Coordinates of C-alpha atoms and ligand atoms in Angstrom, one line a residue:
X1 CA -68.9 -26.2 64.6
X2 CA -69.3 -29.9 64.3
X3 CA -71.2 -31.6 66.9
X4 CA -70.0 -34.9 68.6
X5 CA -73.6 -37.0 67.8
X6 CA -74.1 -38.1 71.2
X7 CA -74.4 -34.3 72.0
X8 CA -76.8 -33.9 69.0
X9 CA -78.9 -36.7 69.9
X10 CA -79.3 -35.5 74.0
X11 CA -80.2 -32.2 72.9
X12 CA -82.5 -33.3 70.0
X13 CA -84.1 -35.7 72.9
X14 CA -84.2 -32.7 75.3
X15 CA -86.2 -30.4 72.4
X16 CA -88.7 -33.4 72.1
X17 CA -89.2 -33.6 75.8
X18 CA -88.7 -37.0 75.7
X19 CA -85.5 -37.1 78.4
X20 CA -85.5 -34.8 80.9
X21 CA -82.6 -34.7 83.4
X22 CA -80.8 -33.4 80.5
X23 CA -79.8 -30.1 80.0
X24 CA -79.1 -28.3 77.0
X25 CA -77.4 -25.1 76.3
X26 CA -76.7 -23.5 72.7
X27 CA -73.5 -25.1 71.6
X28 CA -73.6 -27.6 74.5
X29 CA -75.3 -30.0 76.6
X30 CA -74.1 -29.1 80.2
X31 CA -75.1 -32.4 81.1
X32 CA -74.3 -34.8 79.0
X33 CA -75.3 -38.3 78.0
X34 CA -75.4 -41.0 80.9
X35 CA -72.5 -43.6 81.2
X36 CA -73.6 -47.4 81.4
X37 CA -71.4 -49.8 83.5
X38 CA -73.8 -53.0 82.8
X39 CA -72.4 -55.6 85.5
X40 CA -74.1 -59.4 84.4
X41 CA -73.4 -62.7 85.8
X42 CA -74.3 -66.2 84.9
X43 CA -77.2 -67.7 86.8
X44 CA -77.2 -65.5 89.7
X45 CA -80.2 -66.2 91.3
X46 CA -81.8 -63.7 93.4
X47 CA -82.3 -65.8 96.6
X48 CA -78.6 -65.2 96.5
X49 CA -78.9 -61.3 96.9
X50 CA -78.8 -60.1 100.2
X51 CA -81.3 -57.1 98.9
X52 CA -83.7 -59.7 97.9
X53 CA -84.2 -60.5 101.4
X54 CA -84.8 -64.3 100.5
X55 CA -86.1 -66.4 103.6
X56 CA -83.2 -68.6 104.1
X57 CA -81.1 -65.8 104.1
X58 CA -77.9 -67.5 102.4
X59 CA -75.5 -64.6 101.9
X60 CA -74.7 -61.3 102.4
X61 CA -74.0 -59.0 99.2
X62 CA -73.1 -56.1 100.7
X63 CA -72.0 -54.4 97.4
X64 CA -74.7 -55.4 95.0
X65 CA -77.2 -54.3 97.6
X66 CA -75.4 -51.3 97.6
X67 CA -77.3 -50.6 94.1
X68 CA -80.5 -51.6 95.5
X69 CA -79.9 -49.3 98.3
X70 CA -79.1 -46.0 96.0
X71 CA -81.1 -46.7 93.4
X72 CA -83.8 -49.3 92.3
X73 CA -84.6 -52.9 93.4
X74 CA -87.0 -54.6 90.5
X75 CA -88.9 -57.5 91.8
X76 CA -90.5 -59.3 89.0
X77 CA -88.0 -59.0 86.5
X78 CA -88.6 -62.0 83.6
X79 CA -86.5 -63.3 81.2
X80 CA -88.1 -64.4 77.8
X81 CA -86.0 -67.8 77.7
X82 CA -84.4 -69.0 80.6
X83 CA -81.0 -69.4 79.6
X84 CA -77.5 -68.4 78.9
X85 CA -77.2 -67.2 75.0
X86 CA -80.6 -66.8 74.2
X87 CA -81.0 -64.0 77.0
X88 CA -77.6 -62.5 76.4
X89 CA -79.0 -62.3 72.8
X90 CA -82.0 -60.8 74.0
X91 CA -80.3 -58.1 75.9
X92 CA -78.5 -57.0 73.0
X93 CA -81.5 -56.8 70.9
X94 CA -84.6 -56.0 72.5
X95 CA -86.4 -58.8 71.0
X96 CA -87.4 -62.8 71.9
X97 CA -85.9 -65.2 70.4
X98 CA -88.1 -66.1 67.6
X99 CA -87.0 -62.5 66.3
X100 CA -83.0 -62.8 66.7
X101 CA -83.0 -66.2 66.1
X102 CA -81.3 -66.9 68.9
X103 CA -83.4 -70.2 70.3
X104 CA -81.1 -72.2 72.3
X105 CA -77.2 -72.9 73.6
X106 CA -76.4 -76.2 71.4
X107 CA -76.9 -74.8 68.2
X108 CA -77.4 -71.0 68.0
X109 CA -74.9 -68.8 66.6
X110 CA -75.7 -65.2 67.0
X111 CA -75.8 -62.9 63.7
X112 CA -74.0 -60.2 64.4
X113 CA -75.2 -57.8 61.6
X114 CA -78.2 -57.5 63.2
X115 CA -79.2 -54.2 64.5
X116 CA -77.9 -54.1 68.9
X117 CA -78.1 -51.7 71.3
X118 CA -74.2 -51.2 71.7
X119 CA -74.1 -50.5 67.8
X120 CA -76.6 -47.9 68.4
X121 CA -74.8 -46.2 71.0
X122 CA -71.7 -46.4 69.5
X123 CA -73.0 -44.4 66.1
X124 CA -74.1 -41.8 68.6
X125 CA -70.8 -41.5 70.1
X126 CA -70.0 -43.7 73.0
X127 CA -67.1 -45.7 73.4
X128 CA -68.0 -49.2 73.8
X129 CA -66.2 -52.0 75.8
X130 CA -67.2 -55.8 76.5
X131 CA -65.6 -58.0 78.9
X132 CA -66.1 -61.5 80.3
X133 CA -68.5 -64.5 79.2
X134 CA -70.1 -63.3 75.6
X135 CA -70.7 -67.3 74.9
X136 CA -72.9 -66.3 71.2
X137 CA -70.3 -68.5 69.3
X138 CA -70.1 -65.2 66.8
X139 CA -67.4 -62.9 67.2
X140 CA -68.7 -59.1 69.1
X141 CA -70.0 -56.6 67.0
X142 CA -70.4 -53.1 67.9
X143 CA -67.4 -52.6 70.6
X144 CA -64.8 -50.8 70.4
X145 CA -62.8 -53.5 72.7
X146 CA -63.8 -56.6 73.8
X147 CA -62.3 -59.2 75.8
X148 CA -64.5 -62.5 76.0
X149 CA -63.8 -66.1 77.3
X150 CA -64.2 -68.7 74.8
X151 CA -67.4 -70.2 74.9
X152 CA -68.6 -71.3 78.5
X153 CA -64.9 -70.0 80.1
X154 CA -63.2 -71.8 82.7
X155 CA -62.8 -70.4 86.4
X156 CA -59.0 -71.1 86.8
X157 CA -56.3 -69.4 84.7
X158 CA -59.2 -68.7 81.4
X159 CA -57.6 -68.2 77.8
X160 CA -59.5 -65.2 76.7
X161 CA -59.6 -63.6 73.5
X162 CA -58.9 -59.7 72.7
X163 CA -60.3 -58.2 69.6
X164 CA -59.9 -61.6 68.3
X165 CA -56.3 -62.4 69.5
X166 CA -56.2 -65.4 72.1
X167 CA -54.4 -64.8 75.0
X168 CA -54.0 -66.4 78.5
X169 CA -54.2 -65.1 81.9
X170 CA -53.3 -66.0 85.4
X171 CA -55.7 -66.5 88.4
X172 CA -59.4 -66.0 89.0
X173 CA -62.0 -65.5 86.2
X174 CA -64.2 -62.7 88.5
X175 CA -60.9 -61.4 89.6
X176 CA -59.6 -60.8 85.8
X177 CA -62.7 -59.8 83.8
X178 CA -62.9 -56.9 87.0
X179 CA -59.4 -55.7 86.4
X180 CA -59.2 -56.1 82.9
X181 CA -62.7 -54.0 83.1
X182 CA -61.2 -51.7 85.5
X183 CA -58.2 -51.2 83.1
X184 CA -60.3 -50.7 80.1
X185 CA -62.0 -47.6 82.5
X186 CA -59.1 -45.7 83.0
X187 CA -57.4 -46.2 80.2
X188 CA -60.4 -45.0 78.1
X189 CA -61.2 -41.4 76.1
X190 CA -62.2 -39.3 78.7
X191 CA -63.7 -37.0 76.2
X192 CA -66.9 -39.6 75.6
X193 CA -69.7 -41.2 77.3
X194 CA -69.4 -44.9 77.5
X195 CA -70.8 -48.1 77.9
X196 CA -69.2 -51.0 79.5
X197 CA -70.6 -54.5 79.2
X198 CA -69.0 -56.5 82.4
X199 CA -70.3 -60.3 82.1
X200 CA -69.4 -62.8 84.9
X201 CA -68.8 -66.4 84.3
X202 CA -69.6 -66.8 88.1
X203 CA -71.6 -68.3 89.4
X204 CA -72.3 -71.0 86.9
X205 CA -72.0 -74.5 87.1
X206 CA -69.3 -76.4 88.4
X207 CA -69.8 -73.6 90.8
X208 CA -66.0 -73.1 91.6
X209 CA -65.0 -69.9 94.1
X210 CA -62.1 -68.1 94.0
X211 CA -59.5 -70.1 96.4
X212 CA -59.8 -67.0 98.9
X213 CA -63.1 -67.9 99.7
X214 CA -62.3 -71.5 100.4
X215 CA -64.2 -72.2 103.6
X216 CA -66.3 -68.5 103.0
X217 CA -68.7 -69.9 105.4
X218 CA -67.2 -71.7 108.1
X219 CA -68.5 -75.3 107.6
X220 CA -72.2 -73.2 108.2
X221 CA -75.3 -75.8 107.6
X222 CA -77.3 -73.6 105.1
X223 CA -81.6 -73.6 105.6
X224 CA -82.6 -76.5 102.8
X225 CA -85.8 -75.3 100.8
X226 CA -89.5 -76.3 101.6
X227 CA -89.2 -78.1 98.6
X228 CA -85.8 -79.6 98.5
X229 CA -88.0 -83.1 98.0
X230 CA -90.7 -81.9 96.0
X231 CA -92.0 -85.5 94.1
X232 CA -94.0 -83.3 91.4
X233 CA -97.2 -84.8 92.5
X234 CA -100.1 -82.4 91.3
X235 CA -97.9 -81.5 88.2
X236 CA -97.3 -83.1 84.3
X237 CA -94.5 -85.4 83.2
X238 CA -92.5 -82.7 82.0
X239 CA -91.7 -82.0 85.6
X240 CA -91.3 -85.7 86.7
X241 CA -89.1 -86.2 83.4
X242 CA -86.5 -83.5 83.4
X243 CA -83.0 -84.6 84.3
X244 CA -81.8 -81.5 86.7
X245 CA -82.1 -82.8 90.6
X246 CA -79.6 -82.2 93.1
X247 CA -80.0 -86.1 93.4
X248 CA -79.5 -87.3 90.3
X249 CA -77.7 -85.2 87.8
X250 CA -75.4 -83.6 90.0
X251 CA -71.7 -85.2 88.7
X252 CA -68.3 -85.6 90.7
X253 CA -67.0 -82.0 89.1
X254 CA -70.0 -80.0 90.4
X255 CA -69.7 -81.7 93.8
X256 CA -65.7 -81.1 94.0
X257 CA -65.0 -85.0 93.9
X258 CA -62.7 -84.4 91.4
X259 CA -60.8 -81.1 91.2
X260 CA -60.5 -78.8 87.9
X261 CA -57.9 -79.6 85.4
X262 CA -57.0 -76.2 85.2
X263 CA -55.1 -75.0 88.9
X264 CA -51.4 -74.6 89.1
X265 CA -49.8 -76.7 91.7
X266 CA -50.0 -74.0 93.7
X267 CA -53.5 -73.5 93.3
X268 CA -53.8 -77.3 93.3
X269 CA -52.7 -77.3 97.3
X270 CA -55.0 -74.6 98.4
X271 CA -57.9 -76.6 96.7
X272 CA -56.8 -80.2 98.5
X273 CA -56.4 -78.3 101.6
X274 CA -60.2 -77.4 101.8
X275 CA -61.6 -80.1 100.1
X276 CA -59.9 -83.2 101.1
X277 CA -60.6 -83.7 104.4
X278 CA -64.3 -83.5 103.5
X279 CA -64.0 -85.3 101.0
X280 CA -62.7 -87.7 103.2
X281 CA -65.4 -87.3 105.6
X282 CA -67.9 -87.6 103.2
X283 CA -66.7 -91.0 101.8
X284 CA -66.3 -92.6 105.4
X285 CA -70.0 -91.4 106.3
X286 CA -71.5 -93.4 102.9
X287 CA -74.1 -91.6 103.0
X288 CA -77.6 -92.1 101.0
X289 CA -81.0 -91.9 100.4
X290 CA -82.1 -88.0 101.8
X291 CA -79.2 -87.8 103.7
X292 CA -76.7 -87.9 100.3
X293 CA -79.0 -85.4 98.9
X294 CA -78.8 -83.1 102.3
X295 CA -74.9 -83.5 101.7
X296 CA -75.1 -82.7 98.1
X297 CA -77.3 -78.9 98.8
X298 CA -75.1 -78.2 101.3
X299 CA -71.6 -78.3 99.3
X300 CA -73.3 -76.7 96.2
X301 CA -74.7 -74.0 98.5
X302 CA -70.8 -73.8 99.5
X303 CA -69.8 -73.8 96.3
X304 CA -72.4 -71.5 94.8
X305 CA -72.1 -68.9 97.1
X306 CA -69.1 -69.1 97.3
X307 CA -68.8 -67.6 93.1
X308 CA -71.3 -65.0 94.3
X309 CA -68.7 -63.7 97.2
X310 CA -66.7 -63.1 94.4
X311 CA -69.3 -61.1 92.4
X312 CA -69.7 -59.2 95.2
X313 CA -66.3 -58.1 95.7
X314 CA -65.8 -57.0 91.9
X315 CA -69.3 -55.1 92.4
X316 CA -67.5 -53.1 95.3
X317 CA -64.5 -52.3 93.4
X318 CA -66.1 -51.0 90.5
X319 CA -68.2 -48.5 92.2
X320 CA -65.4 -47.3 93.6
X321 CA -64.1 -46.7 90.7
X322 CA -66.8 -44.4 90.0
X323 CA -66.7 -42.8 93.5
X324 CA -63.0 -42.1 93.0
X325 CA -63.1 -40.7 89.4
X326 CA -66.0 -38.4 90.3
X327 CA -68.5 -40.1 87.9
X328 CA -71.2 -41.8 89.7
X329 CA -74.0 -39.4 89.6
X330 CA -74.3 -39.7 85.8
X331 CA -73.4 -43.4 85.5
X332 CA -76.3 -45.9 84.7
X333 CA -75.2 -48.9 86.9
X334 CA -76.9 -52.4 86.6
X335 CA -76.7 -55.4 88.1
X336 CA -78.3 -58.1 86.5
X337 CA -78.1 -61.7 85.8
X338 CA -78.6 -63.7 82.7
X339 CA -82.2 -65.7 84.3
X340 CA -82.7 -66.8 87.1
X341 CA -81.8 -70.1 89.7
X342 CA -83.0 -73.2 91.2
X343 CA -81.4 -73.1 94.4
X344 CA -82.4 -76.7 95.4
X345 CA -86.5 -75.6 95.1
X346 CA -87.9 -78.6 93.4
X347 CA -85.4 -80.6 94.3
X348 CA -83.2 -78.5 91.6
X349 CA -80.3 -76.8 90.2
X350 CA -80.3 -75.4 87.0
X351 CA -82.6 -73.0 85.2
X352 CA -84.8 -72.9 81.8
X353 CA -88.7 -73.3 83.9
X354 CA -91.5 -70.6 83.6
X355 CA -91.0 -71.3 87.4
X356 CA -90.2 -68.4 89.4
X357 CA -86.7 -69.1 90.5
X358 CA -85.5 -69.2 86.8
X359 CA -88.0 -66.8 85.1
X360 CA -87.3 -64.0 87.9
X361 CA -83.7 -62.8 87.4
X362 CA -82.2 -60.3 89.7
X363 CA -82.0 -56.7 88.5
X364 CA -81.0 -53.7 90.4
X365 CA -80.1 -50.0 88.8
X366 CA -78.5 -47.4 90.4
X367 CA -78.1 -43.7 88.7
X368 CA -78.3 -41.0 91.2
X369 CA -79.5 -38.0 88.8
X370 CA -82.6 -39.6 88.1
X371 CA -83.6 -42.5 90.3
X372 CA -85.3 -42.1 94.4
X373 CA -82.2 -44.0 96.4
X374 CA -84.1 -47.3 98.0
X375 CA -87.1 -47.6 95.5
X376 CA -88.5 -51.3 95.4
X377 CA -90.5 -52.0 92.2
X378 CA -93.1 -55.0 91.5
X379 CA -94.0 -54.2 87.8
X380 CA -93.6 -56.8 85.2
X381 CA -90.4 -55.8 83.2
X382 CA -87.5 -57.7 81.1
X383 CA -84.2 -58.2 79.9
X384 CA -86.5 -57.7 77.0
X385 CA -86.4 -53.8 77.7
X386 CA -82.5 -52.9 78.6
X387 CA -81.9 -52.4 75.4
X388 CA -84.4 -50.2 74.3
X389 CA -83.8 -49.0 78.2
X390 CA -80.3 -47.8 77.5
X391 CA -81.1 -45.9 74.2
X392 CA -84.0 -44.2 75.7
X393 CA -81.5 -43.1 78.5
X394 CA -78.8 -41.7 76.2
X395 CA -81.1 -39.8 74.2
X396 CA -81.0 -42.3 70.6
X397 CA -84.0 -43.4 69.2
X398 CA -85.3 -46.9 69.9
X399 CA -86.1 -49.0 66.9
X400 CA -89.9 -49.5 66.4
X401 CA -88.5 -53.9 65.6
X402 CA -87.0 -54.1 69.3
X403 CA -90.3 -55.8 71.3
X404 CA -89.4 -54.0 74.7
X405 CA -90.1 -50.9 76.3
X406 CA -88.2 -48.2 77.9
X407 CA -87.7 -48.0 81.5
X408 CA -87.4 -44.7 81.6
X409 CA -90.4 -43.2 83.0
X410 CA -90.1 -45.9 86.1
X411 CA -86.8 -45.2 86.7
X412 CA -88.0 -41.7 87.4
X413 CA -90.7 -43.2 89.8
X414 CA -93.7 -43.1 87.0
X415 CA -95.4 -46.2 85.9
X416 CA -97.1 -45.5 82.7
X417 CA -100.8 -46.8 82.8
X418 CA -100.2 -48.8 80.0
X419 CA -97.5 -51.0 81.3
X420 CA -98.1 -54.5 80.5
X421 CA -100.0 -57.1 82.8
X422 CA -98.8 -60.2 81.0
X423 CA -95.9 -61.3 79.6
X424 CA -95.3 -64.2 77.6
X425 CA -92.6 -66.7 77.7
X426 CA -90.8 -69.3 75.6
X427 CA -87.9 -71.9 75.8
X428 CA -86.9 -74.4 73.5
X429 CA -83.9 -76.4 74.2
X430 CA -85.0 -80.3 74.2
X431 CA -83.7 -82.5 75.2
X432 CA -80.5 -81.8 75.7
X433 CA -79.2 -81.2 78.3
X434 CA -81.6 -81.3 81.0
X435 CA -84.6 -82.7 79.2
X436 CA -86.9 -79.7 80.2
X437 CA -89.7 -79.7 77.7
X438 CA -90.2 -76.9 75.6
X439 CA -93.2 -74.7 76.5
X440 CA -94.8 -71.4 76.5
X441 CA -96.5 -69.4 78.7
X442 CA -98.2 -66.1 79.9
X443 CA -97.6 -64.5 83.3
X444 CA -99.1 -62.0 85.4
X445 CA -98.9 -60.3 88.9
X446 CA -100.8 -63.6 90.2
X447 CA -101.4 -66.2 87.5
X448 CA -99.5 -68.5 85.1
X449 CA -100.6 -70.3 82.2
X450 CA -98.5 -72.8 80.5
X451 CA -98.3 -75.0 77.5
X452 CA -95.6 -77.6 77.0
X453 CA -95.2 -79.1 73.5
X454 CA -93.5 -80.7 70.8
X455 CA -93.7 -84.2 72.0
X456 CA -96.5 -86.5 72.1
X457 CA -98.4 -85.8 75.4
X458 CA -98.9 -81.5 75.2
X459 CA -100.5 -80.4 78.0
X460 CA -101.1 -77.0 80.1
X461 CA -100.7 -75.9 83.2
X462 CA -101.8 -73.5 85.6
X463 CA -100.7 -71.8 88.9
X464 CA -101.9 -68.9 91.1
X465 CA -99.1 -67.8 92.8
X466 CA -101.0 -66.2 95.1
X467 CA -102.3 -69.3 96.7
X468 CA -99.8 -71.7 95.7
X469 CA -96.5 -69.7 96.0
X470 CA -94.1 -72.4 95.3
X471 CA -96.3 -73.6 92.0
X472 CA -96.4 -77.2 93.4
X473 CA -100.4 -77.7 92.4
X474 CA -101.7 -77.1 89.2
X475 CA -106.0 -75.7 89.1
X476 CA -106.5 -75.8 85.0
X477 CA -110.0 -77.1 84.2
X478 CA -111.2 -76.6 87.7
X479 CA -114.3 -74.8 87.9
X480 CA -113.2 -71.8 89.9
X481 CA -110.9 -70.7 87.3
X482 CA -112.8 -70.8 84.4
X483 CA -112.6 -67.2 83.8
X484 CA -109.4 -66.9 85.0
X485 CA -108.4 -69.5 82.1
X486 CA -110.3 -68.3 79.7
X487 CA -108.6 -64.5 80.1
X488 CA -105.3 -65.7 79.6
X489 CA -105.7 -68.3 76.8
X490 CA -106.9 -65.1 74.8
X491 CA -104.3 -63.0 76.5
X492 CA -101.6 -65.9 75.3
X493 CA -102.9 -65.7 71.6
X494 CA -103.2 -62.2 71.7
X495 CA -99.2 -61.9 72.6
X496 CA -98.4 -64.4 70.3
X497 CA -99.8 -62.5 67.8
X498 CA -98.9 -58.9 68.3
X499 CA -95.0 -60.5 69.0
X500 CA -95.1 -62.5 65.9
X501 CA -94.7 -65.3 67.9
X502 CA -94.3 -68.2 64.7
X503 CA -97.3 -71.1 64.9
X504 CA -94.5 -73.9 64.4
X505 CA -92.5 -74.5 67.0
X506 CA -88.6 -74.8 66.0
X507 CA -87.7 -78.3 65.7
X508 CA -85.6 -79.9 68.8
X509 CA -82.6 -79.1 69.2
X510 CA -80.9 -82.4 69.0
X511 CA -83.6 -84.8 66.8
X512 CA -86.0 -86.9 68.7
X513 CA -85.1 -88.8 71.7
X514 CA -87.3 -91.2 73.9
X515 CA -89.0 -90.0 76.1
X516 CA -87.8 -90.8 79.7
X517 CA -84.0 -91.2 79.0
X518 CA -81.7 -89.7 81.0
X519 CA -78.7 -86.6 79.6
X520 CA -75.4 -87.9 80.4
X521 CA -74.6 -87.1 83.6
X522 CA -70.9 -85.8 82.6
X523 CA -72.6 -83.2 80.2
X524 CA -71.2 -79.7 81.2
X525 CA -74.7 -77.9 81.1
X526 CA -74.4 -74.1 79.1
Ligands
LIG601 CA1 -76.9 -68.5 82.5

């Protein structure tokens, strides 16, 4: 008798000792294989998860906590390059950037003969499924159905594209990558384990909520930041030179001055309905100076948040999915976000900082046969180790080039004693479109070391979160960290080298521009 290789590979795992949870008769496993249902949204920062228990306390998530609650809430989280593509390419690889060549959003293109975890999982058996934002400019490799928007996606009414054939829907994007990943879940071969990739557009910029959720909070005045009006005093001219403030770079589309091309006229009426009379308001009060920047936090948090009520809601529908079909106890559910988000810290939207509100990106896992219900977790991990994460988990051998590490052991409540202390950190998009500078960096459970570079005035940085939470005042060259410097400069180099990290940077993404100029405010950041 033939063997289905999923069964082969859970039972060769088992015989190692390398899973256990899984258990293995002659001719069968009795358990078999996990399921995957890998929920991911776009810049869902986790100040906006109720579980987080963020001070400002802007929303409830009662479904994603949900996860947190039966399973495991990871606090430090880090991404290895704070934005869209480059961590979705991450994800899929188990490497940085400077390994799958995937740098930046303006002019990456993601090879897709390169060795991914879906592939992996699909040789060994699984059926594989991805639905929603891909944005990777190549086509999906590895499924055996996918459903993406095209690049960035639109909120209202997206075209999509289905193994290649465009097609259009009708209503809201959360709304229809849910069903159509719903669909895709009953419809699929009940015989096999499975993986299914569910990607949110939400809640990226313009920040536009499903019309439902119109008015989601009541007109509610939403607690501004300590640092809403941060002047970067104590800091470099990388953060004085960036071009992503609430104040300045926020255009008419992400503040709802102008509504999205895309509504029906139906859709078109519910949208006036909440928007104009504020609008109206808004004009008549003329506002400026602080007050037009209180204005402008308060719609985006309106508007933000707004996205995320969404999220929520397709969270809640698919674990009762799994509740109803009977497979939640042997279903790996995550919920995770691409990076992090400013939520107005700073004086910020917008993401791509070594700062903690972009390098910290939520990530919750729920999967009742191995994981304590209501564990929290402060160990330095990374969208760096799904990959290697999910392979470990269905028993398939993780390849020696992915750069992660399994998170198998913690998810079963055991921290090895080798976990890592540091983690390095590297983003190169410059300077479109937000004119961050591109730097590295290593972190640790208190400390943070960075170097910004490729233009004229490098310089380095250092915070200790621990006395300076919100990294507002830099202590490099001061005399009480001296040895504190010192450890991670070697640390740095010593990451750099065991992660091949290349000495030249990549060149800019979009040629040299001066110093000091301004993006175009109209530019749809990825
Ligand atoms: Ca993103």
């Amino acid at each position: 008798m033939r063997l289905p290789l999923f069964v082969l590979a859970a039972c060769l795992t088992m015989a190692c000792g390398v899973v256990s949870g899984v258990v293995c008769g002659v001719a069968r496993c009795a358990t078999p294989p996990p399921n995957i249902v890998f929920i991911f949204s776009d810049d869902h920062a986790y100040q906006a998860i109720s579980a987080y228990g963020d001070p400002r306390h802007l929303i409830e998530t009662p479904n994603i906590d949900r996860i947190a609650r039966e399973g495991i809430r990871f606090d430090r989280c880090l991404v290895t390059n704070s934005i869209c593509g480059p961590s979705r390419a991450t994800v899929l690889t188990g490497k940085y950037s400077h390994r799958n060549g995937f740098y930046n959003n303006t002019n990456s293109r993601f090879d897709g003969t390169q060795t991914t975890f879906p592939k992996l999982l699909q040789a060994a058996g699984y059926q594989t499924a991805i639905i929603g934002k891909w944005h990777l400019e190549s086509d999906p490799t590895g499924f055996d159905f996918w459903q993406i928007l095209p690049g960035q996606g639109v909120y209202y009414n997206p075209p999509m594209i289905r193994n290649g054939q465009r097609i259009k829907t009708n209503g809201y994007v959360t709304d229809i990558i849910t069903d159509e990943s719903l669909k895709w879940l009953q419809n699929r071969d009940k015989t096999k384990p499975f993986l299914l990739m569910c990607q949110h557009k939400a809640p990226h910029r313009e920040w536009e909520p499903a019309l439902r959720y119109l008015n989601h909070d009541n007109d509610r005045h939403y607690p501004e930041p300590e640092t809403l009006f941060d002047n970067y005093n104590g800091r470099g001219i990388a953060e004085h030179d960036q071009d992503m403030t609430i104040e300045k770079t926020m255009n008419p589309k992400d503040l709802k001055l102008t509504p999205p091309p895309q509504l029906t006229p139906e859709q078109r009426q519910l949208w006036d309905a909440y928007y104009e009379p504020r609008n109206a308001a808004f004009r008549k009060a003329n506002l400026t100076g602080a007050d037009l920047v209180r204005w402008k936090y308060q719609r985006y948090m309106h508007d933000y948040l707004g996205c995320i009520k969404g999220v929520d809601d397709s969270v809640g529908r698919v674990l009762k999915y799994l509740d109803d079909a009977g497979l939640a106890a042997n279903t790996i559910v995550v919920y995770a976000s691409d990076q992090g988000f400013f939520l107005g810290e700073h004086g910020w939207f917008d993401k791509r900082w070594i700062f903690e509100e972009s390098l910290r990106t939520p990530f919750l896992v729920r999967w009742p046969a191995v994981i304590k219900p209501g564990t929290a977790n402060k160990n330095l991990v990374s969208n760096l180790d799904f990959a290697e994460t999910f392979l470990d988990a269905a028993g398939v051998p993780i390849p020696t080039e992915m750069q992660g590490r399994s998170l198998l052991p913690i998810l079963k409540g055991i921290t090895p004693m080798d976990w890592r202390k540091s983690f390095y950190y590297q983003y190169y998009e410059y300077p479109v479109p937000h004119h961050v500078r591109p730097h590295y960096g290593v972190v640790t459970d208190r400390y943070k070391l960075v170097h910004f570079y490729g233009t004229p005035d490098d310089y380095s940085e250092l915070f200790d979160l621990q006395q300076d939470p919100h990294e507002l005042h830099s202590v490099l060259g001061q005399a009480d960290y001296r040895a504190v410097q010192q450890g991670l400069e070697q640390d740095m180099q010593r990451l750099r080298t065991e992660l091949q990290v290349p000495d030249n940077a990549p060149p800019r993404t979009f040629g040299n521009r001066p110093i000091g100029a301004t993006t175009n405010p109209q530019q749809n950041a990825p």
